[in-house]
CSV table of C-alpha atoms in Angstrom, one decimal:
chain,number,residue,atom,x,y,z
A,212,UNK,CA,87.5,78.5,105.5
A,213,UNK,CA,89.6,80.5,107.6
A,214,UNK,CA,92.6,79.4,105.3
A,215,UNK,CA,91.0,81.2,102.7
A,216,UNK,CA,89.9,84.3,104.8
A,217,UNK,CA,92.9,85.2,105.5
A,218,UNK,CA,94.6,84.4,101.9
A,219,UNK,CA,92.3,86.8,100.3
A,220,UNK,CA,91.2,89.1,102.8
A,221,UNK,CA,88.6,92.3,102.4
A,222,UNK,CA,85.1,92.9,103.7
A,223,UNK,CA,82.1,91.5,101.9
A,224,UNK,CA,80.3,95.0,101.6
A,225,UNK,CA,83.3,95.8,98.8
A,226,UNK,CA,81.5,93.6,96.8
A,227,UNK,CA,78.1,93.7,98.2
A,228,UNK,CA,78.1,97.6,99.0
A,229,UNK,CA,74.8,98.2,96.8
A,230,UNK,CA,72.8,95.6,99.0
A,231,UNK,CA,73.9,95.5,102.1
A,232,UNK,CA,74.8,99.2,103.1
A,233,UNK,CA,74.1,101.6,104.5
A,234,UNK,CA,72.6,99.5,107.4
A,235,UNK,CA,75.1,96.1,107.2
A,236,UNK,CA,78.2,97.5,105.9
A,237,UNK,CA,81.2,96.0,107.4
A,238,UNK,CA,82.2,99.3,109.1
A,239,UNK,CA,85.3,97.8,111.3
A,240,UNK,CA,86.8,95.9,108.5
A,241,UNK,CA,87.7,92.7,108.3
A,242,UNK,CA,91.1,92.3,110.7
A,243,UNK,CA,88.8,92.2,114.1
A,244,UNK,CA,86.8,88.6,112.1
A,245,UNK,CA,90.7,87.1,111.3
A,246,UNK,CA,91.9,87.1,114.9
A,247,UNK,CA,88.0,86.4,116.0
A,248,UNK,CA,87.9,83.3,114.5
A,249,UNK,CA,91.5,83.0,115.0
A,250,UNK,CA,91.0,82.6,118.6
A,251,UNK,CA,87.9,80.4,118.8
A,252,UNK,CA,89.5,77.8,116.5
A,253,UNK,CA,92.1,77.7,119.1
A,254,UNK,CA,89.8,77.4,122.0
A,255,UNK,CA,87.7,74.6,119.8
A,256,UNK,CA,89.9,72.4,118.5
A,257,UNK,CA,93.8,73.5,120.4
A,258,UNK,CA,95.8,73.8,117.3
A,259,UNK,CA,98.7,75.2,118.6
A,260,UNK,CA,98.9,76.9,114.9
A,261,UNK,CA,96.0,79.1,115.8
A,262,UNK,CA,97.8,80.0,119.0
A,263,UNK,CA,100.9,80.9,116.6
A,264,UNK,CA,98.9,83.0,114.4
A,265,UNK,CA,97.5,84.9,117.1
A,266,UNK,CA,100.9,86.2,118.2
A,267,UNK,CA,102.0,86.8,115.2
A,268,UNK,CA,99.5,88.7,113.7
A,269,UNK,CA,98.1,90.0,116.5
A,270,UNK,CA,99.2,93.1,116.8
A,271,UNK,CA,98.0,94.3,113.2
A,272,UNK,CA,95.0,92.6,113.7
A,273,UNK,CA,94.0,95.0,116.5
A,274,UNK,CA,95.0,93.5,119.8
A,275,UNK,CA,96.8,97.2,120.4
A,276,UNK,CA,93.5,98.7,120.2
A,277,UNK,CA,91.0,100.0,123.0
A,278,UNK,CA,88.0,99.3,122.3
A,279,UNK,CA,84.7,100.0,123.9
A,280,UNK,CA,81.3,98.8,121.9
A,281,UNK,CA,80.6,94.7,120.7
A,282,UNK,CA,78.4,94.1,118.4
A,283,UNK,CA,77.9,91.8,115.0
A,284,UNK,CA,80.4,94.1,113.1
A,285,UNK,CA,82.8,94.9,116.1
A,286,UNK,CA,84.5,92.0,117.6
A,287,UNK,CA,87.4,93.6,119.2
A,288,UNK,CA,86.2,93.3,122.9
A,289,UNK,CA,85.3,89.9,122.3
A,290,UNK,CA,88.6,88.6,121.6
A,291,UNK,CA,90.1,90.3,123.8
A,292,UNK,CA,87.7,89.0,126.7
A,293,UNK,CA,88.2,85.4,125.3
A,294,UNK,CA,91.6,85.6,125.1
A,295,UNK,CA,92.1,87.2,128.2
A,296,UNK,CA,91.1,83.4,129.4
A,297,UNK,CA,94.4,82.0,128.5
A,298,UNK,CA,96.4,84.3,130.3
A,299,UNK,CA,94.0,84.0,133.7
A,300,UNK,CA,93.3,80.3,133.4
A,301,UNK,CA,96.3,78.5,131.2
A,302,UNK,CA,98.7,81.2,132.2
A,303,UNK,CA,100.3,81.7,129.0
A,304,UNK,CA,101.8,85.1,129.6
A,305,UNK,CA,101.9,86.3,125.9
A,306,UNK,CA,98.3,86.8,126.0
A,307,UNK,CA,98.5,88.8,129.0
A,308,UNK,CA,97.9,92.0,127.1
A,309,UNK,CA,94.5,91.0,125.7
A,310,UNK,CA,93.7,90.7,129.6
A,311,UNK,CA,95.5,94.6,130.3
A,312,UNK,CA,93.0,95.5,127.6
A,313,UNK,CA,89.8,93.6,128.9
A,314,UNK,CA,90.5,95.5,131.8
A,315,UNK,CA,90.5,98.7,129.7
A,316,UNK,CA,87.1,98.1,128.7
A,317,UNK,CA,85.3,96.6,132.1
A,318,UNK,CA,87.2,99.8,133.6
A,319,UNK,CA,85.4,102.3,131.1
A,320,UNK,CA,81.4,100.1,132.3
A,321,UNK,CA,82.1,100.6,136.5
A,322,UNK,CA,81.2,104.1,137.5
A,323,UNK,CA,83.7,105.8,139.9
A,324,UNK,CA,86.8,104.3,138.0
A,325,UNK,CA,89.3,106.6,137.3
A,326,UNK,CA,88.6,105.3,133.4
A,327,UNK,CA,84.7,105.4,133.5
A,328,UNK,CA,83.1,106.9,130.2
A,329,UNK,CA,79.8,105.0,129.7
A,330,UNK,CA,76.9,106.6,130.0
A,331,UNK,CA,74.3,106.0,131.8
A,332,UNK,CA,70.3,106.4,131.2
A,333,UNK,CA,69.0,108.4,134.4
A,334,UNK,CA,67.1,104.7,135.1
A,335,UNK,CA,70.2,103.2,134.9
A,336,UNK,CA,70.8,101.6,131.7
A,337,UNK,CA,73.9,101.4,129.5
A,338,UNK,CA,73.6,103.7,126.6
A,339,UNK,CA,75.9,102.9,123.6
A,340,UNK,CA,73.6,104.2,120.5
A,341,UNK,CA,69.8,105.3,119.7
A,342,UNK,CA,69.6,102.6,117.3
A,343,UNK,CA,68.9,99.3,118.6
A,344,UNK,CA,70.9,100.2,121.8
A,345,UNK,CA,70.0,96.8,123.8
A,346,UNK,CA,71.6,95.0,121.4
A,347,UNK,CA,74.6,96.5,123.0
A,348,UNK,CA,73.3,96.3,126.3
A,349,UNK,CA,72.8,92.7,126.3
A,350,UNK,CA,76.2,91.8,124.3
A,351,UNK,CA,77.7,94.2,127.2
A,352,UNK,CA,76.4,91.7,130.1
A,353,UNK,CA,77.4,88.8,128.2
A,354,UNK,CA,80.9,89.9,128.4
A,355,UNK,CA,80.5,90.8,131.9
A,356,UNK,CA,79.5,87.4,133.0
A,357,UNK,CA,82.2,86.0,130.9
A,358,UNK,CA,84.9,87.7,132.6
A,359,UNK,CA,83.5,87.1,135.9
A,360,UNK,CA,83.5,83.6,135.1
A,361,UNK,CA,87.1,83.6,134.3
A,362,UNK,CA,87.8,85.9,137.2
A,363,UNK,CA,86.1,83.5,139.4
A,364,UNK,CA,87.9,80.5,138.2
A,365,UNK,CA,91.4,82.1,138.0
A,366,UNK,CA,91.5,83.9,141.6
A,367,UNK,CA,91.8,87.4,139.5
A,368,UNK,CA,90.4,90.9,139.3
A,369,UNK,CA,90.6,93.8,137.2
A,370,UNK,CA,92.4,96.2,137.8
A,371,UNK,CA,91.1,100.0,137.3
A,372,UNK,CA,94.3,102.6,138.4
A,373,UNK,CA,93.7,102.2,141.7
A,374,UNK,CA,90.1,100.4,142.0
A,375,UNK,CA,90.0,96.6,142.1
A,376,UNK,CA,86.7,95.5,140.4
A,377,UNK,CA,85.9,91.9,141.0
A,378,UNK,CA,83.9,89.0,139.9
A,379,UNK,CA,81.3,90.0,141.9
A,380,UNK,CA,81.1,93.5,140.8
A,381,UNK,CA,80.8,92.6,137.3
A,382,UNK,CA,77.9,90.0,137.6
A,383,UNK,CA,75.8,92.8,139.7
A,384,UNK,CA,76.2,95.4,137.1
A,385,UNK,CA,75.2,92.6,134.5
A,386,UNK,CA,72.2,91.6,136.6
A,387,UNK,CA,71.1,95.4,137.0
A,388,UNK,CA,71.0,95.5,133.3
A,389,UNK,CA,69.0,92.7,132.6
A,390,UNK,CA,66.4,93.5,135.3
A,391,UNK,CA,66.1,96.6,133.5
A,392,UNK,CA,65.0,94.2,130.5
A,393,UNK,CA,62.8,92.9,132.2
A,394,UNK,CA,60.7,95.0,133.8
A,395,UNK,CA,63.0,96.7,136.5
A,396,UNK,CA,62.8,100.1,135.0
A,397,UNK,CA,61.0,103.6,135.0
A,398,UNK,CA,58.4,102.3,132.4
A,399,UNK,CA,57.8,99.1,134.1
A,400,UNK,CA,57.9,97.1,130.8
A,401,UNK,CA,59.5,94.5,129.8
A,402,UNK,CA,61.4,94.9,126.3
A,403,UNK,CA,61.4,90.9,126.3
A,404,UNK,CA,58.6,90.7,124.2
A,405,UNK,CA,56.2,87.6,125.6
A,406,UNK,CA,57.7,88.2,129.2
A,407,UNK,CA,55.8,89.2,132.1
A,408,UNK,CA,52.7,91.0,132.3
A,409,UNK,CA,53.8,94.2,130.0
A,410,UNK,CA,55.7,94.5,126.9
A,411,UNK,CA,55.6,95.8,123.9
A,412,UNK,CA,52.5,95.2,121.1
A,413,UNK,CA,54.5,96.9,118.4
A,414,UNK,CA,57.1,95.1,117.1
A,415,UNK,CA,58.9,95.7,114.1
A,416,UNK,CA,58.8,92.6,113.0
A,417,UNK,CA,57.6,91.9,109.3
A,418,UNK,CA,56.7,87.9,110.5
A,419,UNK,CA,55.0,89.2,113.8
A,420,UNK,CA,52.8,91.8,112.3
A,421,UNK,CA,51.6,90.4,109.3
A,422,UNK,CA,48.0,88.9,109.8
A,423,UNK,CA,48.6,84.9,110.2
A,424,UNK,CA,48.0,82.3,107.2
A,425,UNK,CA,45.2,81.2,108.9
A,426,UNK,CA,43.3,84.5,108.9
A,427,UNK,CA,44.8,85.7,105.6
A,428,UNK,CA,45.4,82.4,103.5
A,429,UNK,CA,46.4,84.7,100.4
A,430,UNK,CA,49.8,85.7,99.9
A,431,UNK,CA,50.3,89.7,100.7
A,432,UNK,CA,52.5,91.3,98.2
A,433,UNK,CA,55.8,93.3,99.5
A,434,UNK,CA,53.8,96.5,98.8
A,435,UNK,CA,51.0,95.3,100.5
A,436,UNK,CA,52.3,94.4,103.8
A,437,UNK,CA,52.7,98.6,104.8
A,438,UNK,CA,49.1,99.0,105.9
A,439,UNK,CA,50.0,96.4,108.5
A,440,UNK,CA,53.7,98.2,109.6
A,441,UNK,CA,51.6,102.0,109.9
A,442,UNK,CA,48.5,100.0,111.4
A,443,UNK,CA,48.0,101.5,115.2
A,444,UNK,CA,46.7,97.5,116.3
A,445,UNK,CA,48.6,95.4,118.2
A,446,UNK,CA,50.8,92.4,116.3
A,447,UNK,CA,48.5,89.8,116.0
A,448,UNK,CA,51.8,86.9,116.3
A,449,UNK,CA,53.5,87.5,119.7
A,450,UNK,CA,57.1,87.3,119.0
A,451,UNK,CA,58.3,85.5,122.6
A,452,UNK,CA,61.4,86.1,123.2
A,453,UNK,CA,62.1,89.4,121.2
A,454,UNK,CA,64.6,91.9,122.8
A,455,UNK,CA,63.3,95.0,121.3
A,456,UNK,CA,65.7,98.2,120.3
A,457,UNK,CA,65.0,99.6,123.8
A,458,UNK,CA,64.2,103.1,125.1
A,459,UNK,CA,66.3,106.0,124.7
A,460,UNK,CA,69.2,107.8,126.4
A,461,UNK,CA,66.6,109.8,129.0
A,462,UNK,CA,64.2,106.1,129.9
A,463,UNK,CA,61.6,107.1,127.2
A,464,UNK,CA,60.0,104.1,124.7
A,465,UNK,CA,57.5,104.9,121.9
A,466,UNK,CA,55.2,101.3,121.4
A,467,UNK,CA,55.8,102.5,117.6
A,468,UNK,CA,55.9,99.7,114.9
A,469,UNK,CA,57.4,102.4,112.1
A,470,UNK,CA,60.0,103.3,114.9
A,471,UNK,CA,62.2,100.7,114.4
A,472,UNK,CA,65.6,102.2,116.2
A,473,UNK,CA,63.2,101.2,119.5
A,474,UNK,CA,60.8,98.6,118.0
C-alpha cells in the first residue's frame, strides 16, 4: 500500500473534491501522510528501507517545516514527535532535526518561552480553532505525554532559547488540559459526554439523538430526522465517551445540538 502511495501520489479530494469538501478536503496535501506512514512502518516492522526513505525524502516531505497544529489532515508534528524517538532513544543522529523541531513546537505550548504563541482561553485551555477545538486540544496532550515519555526514558529535555522544559513540565500541562475536560473548568462541565455528574445533553450526534428502535421501530427518512437535530430535548441515547467540540476562545459553551462547531 504505501508502495503504491508514493508511486502515484496526490490527495484523494482531487478526485473526490465534490463529496468530501469543503469540510474533509485534504488541505495539507499528501507529503505529511508519505513520511507519516513512512515512519510508523519503520517503528512496526524495522525495515531499514523505511529508515532510508525517510532521509532521503525527508526533507521535501516536510521535515524542514515548523509546524504547530495535529489533527486527521495535519501530520507534521506527529512525525516529528515520533521520530524525534530515534534520535533520543536509538541515538541515530540523522534524525536529530525532527527532535530540534519537536522542540519548536512543545516551545510554542509552555508559556513564558521565549517561542510561546498559543493561546490560551482565560480558564486555561488551549485554543487552536472555533470549530471542534478539543479535537486539537486532546491530540495536543497526546503529544505531550509522548514526548515526555521519550524524555523520561532518554535522560533529555527540550530545549526553549534559554528555558529547559522537561518531562515533567509537559505531563502537567497535559494533565491541566484534560482536567479542563473533565470538569476542571469555569463551566464546571464535563465535555466527556457520560462522565461525571454534568455534561452535555446536546450532542450532535445523528445516532445519539435520533429516538431509539425500540421507541420508534419505523425507519425515519433523512428528511425526517431534523425535527430531532432542532428539538430543544435532551438526546434520548447517551453517547459515553463523546469529547464534544468544546467551548470557545473566552470559556463559553452553548448545550446547542444545531451548533455543531461546540456540539
Amino acid at each position: 500500500v504505501f508502495e503504491f502511495a508514493d508511486q502515484y501520489r496526490g490527495s484523494y479530494s482531487d478526485s473526490l473534491g465534490s463529496v468530501v469538501c469543503p469540510f474533509y478536503c485534504s488541505y495539507s496535501g499528501y507529503n505529511d501522510e508519505l513520511l507519516w506512514g513512512a515512519s510508523w512502518l519503520h517503528r512496526a516492522s524495522q525495515n531499514a528501507s523505511y529508515m532510508t526513505y525517510i532521509q532521503s525524502n525527508g526533507h521535501t516531505l516536510g521535515a524542514d517545516d515548523d509546524d504547530y497544529s495535529f489533527s486527521w489532515d495535519d501530520k507534521r508534528v506527529g512525525t516529528k514527535v515520533l521520530l524525534s524517538k530515534g534520535f533520543l532513544q536509538d541515538r541515530i543522529e540523522e534524525l536529530q532535526l525532527y527532535k530540534v523541531h519537536t522542540d519548536n513546537y512543545i516551545c510554542s505550548l509552555i508559556p513564558g518561552t521565549s517561542s510561546f504563541q498559543a493561546q490560551y482561553t482565560p480558564g486555561g485551555l488551549l485554543y487552536k480553532g472555533s470549530a471542534s477545538n478539543l479535537q486539537y486540544v486532546t491530540s495536543t496532550a497526546f503529544l505531550l505525554l509522548t514526548y515526555a515519555n521519550y524524555l523520561n526514558s532518554s535522560g533529555g529535555h527540550a530545549s526553549c532559547g534559554t528555558t529547559t522544559v522537561t518531562a515533567k513540565n509537559l505531563i502537567s500541562l497535559a494533565k491541566k488540559q484534560v482536567d479542563y475536560i473533565l470538569g476542571q473548568n469555569p463551566a464546571k462541565m464535563s465535555y466527556m459526554v457520560g462522565f461525571g455528574e454534568r455534561y452535555p445533553q446536546h450532542v450532535h450526534h445523528r445516532g445519539s439523538s435520533l429516538p431509539s428502535v425500540h421507541v420508534h421501530p419505523n425507519s425515519i427518512p433523512c428528511n425526517a430526522g431534523f425535527q430531532y437535530l432542532y428539538s430543544s430535548s435532551p438526546n434520548p441515547n447517551i453517547l459515553v465517551g463523546a469529547i464534544l467540540g468544546g467551548p470557545d476562545n473566552r470559556d463559553s459553551f452553548s448545550d446547542d445540538r444545531n451548533n455543531y462547531q461546540q456540539s
